[in-house]
PDB file of C-alpha atoms and ligand atoms in Angstrom:
ATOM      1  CA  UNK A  25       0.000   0.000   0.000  1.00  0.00           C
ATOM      2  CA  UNK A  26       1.680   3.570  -0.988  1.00  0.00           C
ATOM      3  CA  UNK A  27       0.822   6.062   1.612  1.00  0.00           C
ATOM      4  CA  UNK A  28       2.113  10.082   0.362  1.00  0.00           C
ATOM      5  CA  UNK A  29       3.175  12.473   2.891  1.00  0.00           C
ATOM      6  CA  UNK A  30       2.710  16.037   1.393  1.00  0.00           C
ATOM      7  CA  UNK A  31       4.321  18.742   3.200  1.00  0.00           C
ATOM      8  CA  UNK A  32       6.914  21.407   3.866  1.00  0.00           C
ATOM      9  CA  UNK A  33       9.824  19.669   5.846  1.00  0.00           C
ATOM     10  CA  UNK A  34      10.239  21.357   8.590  1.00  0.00           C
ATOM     11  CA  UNK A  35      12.681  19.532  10.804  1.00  0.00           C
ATOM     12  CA  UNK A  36       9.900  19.634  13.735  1.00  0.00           C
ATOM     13  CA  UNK A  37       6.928  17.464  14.011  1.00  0.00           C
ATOM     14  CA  UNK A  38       4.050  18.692  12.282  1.00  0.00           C
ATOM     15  CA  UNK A  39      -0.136  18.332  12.973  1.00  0.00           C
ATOM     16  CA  UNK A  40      -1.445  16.592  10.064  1.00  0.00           C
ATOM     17  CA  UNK A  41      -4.645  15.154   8.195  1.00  0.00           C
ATOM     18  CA  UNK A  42      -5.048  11.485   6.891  1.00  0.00           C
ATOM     19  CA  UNK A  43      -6.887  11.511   3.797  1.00  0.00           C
ATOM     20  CA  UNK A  44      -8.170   7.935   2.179  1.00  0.00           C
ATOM     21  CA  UNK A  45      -9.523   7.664  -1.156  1.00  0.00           C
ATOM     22  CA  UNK A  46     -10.974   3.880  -2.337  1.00  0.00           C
ATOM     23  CA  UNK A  47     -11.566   1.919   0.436  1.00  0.00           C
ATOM     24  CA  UNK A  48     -14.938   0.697  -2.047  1.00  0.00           C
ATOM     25  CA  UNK A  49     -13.022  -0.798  -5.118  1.00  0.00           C
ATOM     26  CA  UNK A  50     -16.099   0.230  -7.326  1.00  0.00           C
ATOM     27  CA  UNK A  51     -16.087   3.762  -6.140  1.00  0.00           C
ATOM     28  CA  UNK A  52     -13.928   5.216  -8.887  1.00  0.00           C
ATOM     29  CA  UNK A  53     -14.407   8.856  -8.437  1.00  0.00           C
ATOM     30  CA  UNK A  54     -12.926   8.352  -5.423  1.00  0.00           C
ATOM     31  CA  UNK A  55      -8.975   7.144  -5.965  1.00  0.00           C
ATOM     32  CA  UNK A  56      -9.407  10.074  -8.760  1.00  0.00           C
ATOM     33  CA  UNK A  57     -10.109  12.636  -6.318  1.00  0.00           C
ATOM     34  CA  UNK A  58      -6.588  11.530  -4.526  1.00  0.00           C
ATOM     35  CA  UNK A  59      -4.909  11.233  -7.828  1.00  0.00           C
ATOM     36  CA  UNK A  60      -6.155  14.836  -8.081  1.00  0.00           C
ATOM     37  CA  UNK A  61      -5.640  16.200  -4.667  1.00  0.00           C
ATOM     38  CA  UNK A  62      -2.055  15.308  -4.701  1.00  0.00           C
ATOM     39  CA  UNK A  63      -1.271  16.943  -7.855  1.00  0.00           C
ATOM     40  CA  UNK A  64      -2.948  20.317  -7.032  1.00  0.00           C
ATOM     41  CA  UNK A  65      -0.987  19.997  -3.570  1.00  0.00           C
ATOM     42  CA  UNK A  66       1.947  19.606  -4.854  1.00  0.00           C
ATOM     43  CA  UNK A  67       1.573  22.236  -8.475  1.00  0.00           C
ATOM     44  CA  UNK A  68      -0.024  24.939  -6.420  1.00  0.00           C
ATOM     45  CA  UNK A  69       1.834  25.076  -3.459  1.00  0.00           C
ATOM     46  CA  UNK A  70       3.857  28.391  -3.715  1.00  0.00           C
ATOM     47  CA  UNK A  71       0.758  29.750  -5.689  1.00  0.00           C
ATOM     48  CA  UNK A  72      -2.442  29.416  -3.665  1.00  0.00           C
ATOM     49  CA  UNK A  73      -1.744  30.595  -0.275  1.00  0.00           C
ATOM     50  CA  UNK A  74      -4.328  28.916   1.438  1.00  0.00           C
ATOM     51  CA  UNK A  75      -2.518  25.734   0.205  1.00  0.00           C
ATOM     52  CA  UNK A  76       0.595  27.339   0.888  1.00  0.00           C
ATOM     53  CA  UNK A  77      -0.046  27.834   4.035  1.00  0.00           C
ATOM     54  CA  UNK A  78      -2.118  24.520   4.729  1.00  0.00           C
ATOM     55  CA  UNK A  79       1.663  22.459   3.478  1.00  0.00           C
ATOM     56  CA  UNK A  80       4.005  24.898   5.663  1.00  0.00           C
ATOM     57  CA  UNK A  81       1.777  24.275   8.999  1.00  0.00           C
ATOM     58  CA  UNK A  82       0.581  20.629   8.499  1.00  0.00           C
ATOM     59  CA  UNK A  83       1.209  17.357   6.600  1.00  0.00           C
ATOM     60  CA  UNK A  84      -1.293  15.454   4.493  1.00  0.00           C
ATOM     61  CA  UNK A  85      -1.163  11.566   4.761  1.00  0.00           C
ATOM     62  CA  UNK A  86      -2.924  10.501   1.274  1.00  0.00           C
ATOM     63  CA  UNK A  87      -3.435   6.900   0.454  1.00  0.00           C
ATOM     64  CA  UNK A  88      -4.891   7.065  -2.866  1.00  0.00           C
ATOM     65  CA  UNK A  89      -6.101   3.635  -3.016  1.00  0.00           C
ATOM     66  CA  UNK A  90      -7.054   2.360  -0.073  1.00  0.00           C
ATOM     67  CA  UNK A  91      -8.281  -1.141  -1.248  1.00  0.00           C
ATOM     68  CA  UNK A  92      -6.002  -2.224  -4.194  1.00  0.00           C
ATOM     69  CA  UNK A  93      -6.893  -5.879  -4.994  1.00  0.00           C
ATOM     70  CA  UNK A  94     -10.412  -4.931  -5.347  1.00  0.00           C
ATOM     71  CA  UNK A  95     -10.056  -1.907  -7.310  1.00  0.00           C
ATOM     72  CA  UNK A  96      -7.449  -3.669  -9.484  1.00  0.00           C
ATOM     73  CA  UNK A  97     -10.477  -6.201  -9.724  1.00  0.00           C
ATOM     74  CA  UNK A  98     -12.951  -3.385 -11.001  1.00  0.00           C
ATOM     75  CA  UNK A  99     -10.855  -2.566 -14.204  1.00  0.00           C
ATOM     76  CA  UNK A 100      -9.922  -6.378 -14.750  1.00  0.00           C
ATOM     77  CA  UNK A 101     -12.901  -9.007 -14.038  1.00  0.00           C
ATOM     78  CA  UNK A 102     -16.035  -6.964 -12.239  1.00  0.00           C
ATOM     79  CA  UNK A 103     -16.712  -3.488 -12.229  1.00  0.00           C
ATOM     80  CA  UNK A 104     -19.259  -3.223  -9.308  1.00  0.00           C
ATOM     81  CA  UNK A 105     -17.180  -5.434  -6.797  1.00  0.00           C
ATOM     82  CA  UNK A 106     -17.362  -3.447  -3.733  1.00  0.00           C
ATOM     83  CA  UNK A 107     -14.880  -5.531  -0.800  1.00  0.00           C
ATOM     84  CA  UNK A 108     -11.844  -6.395  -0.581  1.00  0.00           C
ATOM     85  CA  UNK A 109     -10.455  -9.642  -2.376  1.00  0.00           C
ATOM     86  CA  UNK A 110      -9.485 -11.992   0.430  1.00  0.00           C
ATOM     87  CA  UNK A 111      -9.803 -15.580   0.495  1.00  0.00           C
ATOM     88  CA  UNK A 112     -10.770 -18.046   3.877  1.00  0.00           C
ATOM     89  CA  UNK A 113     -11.353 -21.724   3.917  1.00  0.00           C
ATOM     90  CA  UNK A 114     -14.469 -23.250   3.735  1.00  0.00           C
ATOM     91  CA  UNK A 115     -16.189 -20.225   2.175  1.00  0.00           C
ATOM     92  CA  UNK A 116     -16.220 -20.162  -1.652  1.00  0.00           C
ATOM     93  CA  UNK A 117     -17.343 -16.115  -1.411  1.00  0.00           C
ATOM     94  CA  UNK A 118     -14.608 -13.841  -1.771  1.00  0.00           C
ATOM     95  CA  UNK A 119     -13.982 -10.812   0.390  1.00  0.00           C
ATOM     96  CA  UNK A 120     -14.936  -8.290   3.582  1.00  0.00           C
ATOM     97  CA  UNK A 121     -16.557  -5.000   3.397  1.00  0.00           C
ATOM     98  CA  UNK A 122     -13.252  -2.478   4.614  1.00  0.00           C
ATOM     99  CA  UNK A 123     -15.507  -0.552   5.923  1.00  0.00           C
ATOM    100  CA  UNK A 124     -17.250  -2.816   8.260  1.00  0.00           C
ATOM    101  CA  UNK A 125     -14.169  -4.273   9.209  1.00  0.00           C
ATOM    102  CA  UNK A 126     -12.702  -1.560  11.705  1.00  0.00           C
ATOM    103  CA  UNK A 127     -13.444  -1.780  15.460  1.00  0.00           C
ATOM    104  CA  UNK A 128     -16.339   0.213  15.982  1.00  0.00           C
ATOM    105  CA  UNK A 129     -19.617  -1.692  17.121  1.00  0.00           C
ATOM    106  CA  UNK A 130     -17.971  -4.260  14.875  1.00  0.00           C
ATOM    107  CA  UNK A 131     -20.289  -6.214  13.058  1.00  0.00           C
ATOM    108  CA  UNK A 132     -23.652  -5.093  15.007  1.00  0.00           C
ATOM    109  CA  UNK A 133     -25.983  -2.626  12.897  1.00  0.00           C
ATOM    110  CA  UNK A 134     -25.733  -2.363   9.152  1.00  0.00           C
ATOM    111  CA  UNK A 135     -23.269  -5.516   8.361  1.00  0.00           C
ATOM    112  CA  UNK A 136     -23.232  -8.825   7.832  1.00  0.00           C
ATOM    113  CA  UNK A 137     -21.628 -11.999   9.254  1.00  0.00           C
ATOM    114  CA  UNK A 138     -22.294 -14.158   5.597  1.00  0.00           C
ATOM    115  CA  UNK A 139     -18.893 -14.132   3.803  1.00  0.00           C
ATOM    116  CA  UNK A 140     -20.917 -14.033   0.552  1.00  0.00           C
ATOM    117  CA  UNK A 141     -22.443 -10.195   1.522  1.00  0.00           C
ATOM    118  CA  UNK A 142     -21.407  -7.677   0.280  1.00  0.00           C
ATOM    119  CA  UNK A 143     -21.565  -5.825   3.277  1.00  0.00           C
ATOM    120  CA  UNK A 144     -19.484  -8.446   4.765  1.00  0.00           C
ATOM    121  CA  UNK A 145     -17.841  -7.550   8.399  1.00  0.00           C
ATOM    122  CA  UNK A 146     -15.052 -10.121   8.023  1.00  0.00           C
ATOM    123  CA  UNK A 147     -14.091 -12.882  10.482  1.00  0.00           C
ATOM    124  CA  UNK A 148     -12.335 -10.582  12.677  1.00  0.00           C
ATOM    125  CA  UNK A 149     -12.121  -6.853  13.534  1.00  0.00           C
ATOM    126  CA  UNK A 150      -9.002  -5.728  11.415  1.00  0.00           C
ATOM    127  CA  UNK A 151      -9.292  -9.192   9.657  1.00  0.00           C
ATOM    128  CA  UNK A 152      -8.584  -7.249   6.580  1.00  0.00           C
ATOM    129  CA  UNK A 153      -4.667  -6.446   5.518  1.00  0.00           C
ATOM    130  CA  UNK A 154      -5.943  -3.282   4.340  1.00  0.00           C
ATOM    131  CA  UNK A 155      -7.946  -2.470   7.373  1.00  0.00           C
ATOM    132  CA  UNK A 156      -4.995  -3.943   9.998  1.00  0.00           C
ATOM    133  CA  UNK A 157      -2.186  -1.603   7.923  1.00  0.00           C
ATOM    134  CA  UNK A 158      -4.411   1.802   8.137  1.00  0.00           C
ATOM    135  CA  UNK A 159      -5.125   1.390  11.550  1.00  0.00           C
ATOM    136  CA  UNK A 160      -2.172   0.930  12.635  1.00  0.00           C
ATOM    137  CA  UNK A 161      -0.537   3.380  11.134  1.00  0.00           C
ATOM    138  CA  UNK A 162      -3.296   6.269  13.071  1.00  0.00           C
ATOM    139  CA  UNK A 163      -2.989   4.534  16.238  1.00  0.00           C
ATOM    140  CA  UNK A 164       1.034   4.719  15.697  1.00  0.00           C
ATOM    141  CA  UNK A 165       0.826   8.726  14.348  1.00  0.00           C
ATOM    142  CA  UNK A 166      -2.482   9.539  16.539  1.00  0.00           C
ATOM    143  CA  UNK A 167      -0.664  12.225  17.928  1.00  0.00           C
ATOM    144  CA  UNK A 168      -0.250  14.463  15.185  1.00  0.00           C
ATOM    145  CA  UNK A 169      -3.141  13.212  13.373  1.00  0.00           C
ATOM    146  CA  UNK A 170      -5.972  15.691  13.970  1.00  0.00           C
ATOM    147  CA  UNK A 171      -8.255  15.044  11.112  1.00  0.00           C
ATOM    148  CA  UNK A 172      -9.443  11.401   8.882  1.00  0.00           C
ATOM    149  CA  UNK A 173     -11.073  12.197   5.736  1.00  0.00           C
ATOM    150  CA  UNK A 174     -12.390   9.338   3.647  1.00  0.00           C
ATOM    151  CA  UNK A 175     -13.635   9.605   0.452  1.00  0.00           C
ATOM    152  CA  UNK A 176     -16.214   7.362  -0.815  1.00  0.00           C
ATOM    153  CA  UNK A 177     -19.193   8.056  -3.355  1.00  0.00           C
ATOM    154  CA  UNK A 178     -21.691   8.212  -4.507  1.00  0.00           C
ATOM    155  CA  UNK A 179     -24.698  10.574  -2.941  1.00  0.00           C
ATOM    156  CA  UNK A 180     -23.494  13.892  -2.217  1.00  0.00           C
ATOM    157  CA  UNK A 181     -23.289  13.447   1.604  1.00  0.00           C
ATOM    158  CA  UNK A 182     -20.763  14.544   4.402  1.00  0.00           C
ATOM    159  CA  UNK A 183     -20.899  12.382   6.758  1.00  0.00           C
ATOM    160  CA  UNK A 184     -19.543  12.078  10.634  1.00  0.00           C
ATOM    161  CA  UNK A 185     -20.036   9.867  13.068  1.00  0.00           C
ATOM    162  CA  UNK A 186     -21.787   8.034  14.204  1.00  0.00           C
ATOM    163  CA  UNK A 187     -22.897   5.107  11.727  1.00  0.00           C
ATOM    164  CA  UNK A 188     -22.739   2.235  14.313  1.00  0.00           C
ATOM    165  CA  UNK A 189     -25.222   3.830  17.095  1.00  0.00           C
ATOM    166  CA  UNK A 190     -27.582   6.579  16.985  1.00  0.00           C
ATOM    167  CA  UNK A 191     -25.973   8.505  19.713  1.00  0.00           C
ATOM    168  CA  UNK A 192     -24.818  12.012  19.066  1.00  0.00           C
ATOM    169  CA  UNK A 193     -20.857  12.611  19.062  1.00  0.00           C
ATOM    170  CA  UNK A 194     -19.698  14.803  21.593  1.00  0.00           C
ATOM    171  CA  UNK A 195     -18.170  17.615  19.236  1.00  0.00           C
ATOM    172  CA  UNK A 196     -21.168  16.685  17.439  1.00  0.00           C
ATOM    173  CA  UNK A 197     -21.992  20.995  16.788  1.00  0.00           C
ATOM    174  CA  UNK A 198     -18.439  21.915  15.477  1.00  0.00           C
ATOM    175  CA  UNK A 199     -18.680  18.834  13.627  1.00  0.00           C
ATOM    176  CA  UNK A 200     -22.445  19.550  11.708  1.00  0.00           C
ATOM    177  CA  UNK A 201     -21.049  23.228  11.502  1.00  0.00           C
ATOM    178  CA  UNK A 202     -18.083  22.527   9.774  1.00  0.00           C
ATOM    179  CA  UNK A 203     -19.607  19.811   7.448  1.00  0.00           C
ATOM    180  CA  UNK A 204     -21.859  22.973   6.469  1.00  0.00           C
ATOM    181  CA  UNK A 205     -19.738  25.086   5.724  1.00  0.00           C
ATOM    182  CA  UNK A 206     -17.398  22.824   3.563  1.00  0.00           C
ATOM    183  CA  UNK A 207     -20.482  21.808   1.707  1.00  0.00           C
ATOM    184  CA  UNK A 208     -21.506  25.538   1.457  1.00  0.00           C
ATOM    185  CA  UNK A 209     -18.297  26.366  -0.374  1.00  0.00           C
ATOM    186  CA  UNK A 210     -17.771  23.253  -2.406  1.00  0.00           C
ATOM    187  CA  UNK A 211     -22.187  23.805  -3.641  1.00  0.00           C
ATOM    188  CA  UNK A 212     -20.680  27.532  -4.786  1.00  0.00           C
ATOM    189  CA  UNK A 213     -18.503  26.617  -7.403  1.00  0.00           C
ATOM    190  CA  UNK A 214     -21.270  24.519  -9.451  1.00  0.00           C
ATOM    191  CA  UNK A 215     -23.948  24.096  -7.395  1.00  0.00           C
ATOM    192  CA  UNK A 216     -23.893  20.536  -5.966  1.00  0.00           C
ATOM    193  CA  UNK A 217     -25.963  20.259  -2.940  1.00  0.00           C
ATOM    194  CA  UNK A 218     -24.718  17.822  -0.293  1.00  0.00           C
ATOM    195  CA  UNK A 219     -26.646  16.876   2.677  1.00  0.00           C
ATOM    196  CA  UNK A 220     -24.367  16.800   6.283  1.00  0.00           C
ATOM    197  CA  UNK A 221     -25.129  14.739   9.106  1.00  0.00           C
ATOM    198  CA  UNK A 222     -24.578  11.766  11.370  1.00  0.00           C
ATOM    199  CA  UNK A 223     -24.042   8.467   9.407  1.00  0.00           C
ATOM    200  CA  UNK A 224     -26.287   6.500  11.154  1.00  0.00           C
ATOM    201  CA  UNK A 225     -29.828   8.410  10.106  1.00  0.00           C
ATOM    202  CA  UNK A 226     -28.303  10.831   7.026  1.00  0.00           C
ATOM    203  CA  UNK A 227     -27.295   7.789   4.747  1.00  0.00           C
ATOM    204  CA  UNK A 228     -27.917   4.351   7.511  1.00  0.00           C
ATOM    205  CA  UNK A 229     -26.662   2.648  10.476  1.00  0.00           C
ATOM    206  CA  UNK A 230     -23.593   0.985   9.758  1.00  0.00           C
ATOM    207  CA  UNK A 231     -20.995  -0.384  12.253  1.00  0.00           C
ATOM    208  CA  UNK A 232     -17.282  -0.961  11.819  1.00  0.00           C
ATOM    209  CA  UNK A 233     -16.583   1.713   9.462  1.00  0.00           C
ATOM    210  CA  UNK A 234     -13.308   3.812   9.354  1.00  0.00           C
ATOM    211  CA  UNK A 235     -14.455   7.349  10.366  1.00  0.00           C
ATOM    212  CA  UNK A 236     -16.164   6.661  13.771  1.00  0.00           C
ATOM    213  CA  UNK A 237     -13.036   4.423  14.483  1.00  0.00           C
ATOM    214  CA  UNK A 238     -11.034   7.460  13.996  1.00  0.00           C
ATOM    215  CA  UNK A 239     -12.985   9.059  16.020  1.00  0.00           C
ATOM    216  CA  UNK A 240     -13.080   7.371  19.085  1.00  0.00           C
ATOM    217  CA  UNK A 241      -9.322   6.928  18.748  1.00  0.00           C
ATOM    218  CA  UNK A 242      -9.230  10.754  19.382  1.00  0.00           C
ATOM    219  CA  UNK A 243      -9.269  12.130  15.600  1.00  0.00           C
ATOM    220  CA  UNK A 244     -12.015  14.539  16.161  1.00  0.00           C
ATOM    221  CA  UNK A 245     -12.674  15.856  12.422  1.00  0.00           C
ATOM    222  CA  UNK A 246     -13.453  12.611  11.108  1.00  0.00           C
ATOM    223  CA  UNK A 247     -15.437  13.049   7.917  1.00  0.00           C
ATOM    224  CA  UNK A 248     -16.662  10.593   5.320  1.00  0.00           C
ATOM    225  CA  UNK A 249     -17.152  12.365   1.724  1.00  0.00           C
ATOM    226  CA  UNK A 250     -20.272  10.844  -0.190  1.00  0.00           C
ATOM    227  CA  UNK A 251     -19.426  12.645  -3.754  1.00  0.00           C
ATOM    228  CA  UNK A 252     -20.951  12.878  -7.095  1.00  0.00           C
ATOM    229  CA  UNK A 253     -23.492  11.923  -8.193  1.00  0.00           C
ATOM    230  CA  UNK A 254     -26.941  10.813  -6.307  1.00  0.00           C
ATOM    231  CA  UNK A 255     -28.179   8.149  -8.166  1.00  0.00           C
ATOM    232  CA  UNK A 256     -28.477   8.971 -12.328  1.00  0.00           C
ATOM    233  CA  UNK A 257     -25.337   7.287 -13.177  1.00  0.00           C
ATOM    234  CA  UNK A 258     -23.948   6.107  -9.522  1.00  0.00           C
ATOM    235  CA  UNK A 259     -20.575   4.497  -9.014  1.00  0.00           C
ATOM    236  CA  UNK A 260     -20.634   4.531 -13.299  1.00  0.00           C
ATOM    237  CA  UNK A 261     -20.043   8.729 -12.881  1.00  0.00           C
ATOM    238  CA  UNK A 262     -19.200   9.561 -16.392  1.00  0.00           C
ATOM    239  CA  UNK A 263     -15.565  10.882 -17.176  1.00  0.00           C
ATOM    240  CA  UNK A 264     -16.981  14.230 -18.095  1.00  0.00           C
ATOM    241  CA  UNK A 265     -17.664  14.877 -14.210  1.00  0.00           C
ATOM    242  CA  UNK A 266     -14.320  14.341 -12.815  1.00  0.00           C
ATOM    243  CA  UNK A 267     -12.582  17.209 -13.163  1.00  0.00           C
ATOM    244  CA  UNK A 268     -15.632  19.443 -11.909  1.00  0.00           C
ATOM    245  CA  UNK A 269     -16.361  16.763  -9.110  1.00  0.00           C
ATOM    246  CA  UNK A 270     -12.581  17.105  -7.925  1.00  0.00           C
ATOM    247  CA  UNK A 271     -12.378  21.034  -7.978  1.00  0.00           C
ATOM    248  CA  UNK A 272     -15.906  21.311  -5.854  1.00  0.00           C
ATOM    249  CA  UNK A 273     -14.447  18.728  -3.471  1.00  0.00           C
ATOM    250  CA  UNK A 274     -11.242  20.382  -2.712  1.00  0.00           C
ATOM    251  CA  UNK A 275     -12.944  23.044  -2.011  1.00  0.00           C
ATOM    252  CA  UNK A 276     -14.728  21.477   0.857  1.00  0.00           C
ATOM    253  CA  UNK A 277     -11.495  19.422   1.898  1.00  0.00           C
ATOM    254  CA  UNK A 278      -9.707  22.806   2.029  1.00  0.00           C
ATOM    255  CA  UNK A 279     -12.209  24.744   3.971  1.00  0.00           C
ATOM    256  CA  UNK A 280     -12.387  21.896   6.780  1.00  0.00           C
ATOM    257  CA  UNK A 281      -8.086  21.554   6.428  1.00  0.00           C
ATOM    258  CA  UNK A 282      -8.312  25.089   6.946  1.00  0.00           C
ATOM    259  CA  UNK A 283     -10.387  24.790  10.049  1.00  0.00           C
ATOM    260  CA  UNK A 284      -8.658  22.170  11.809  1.00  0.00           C
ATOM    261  CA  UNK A 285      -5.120  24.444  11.408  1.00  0.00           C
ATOM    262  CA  UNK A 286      -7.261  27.246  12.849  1.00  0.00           C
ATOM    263  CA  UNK A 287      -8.207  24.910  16.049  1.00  0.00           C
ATOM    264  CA  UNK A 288      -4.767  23.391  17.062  1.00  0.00           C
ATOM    265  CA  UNK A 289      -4.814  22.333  20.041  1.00  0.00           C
TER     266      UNK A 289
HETATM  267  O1  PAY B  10     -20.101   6.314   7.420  1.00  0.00           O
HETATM  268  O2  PAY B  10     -22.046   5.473   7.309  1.00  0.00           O
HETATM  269  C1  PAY B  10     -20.942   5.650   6.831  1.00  0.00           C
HETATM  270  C2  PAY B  10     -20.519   5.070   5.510  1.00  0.00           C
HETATM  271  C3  PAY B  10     -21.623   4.589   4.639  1.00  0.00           C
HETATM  272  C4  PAY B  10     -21.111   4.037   3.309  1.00  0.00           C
HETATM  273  C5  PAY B  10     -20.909   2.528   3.458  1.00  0.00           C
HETATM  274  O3  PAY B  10     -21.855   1.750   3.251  1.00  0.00           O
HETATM  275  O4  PAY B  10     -19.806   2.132   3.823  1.00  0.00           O
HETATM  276  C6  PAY B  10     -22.088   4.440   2.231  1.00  0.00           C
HETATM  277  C7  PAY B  10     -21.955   3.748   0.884  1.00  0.00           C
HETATM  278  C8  PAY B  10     -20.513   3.719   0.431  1.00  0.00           C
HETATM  279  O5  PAY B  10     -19.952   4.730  -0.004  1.00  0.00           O
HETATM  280  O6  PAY B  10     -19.930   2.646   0.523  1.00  0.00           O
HETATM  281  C9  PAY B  10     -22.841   4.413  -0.169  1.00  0.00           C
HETATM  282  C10 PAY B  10     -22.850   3.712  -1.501  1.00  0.00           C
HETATM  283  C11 PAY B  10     -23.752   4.432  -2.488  1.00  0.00           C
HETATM  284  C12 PAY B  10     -23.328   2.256  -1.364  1.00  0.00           C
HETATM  285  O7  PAY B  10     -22.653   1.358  -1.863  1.00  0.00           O
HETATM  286  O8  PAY B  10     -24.393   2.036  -0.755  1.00  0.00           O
HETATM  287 ZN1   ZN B  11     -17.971   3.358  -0.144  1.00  0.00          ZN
END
């Protein structure tokens, strides 16, 4: 798994955001918007002061494909294959849902326990390579990592915990604000309107996923990115909305980067 660290080197230790793209190998929009994000990082920086000053401050952890078998998968054999590609005895289905496999309210609301689902929790929490190498990685850098964006699609949501119980997150006020705003500013450049909320009633309950993981670890802006489109051509987004679905959402991943440098703590 390649994991990018984008930022000035500084010769201190720096706050940074964790940024995931493709943890849902038919989500293709999504590894683009990495793809994308890394090269506007890296192109503008010196140009755009916000990102200027965003690459200077912090560091960006991108992993710009998050579940690589099953993405690989996509383009080869099945393009709506959705988990991961893994293989146990005695079960002839192949495959865990990622994001039912991280240890929150593992495998209660919203997943499955039949290997052949496709919301699949896997036999174990962090039974998944994928799943075991991101999480440790946070839990190793959860000190300097303030923020975990993941970006999936498709619906046009913002999303932040919780998915696996109903209860309200504590920062859950900052959180809704900030969704609201980043949607606000990403809706301006050509009109997309996303819908912010709580996973568990904005899109459905769903336990084990990455971003309410993150944030009980500690990572308070923990954000799941629903993009483009809501349902006319789904995880099949045609090639013509990519570039205008990656400038909206760096928009909205700048505005909340640019609130989590303003609230270091
Ligand atoms: O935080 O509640 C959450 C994540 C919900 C996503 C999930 O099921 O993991 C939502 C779906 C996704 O991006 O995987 C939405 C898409 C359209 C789907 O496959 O249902
Ligand atoms: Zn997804």
């Amino acid at each position: 798994m390649h994991l990018l660290k984008i930022g000035r080197r500084t010769g201190s230790t720096k706050p940074a955001i964790f940024m995931d793209c493709g943890i849902h190998a038919r989500e293709w929009i999504s590894p683009a918007f990495c793809q994308w994000f890394i090269n506007k990082a890296v192109s503008t920086y010196g140009t755009d002061s916000q990102m200027t000053s965003l690459l200077d401050t912090m560091d960006i952890f991108v992993l710009p494909v998050f579940n690589i078998d099953g993405y690989e998968h996509t383009w080869k054999i099945d393009r709506m294959w959705r988990k991961t590609r893994s293989r146990r005895n005695g079960s002839p289905c192949v495959g865990a849902d990622p994001n039912r496999n991280f240890d929150a309210g593992w495998c209660t609301l919203g997943a499955s326990s039949n290997p052949c689902s496709d919301t699949y929790c896997g036999a174990s929490v962090e039974s998944e390579i994928e799943v075991r190498n991101v999480a440790d990685f946070i839990r190793k850098n959860k000190s300097v990592i303030k923020a975990y964006l993941t970006i999936h699609s498709y619906s046009q949501l913002l999303l932040f915990p919780y998915s696996y119980k109903y209860d309200l997150a504590a920062d859950h006020n900052e959180l809704l604000q900030v969704a609201e705003g980043a949607a606000e500013t990403l809706r301006s450049l050509y009109g997309t309107r996303y819908t912010s909320g709580p996973g568990a009633t904005t899109i459905y309950p769903a336990a084990g996923g990455s971003d309410d993981w993150a944030y009980d670890l500690g990572v308070k802006y923990s954000y799941t990115f629903e993009l483009r489109d809501t349902g006319r051509y789904g995880f099949l987004l045609p090639e013509s909305q990519i570039q205008p679905t990656c400038e909206e959402t760096m928009l909205a991943v700048k505005y909340i980067a640019a609130h989590v440098l303003k609230n270091l703590v």
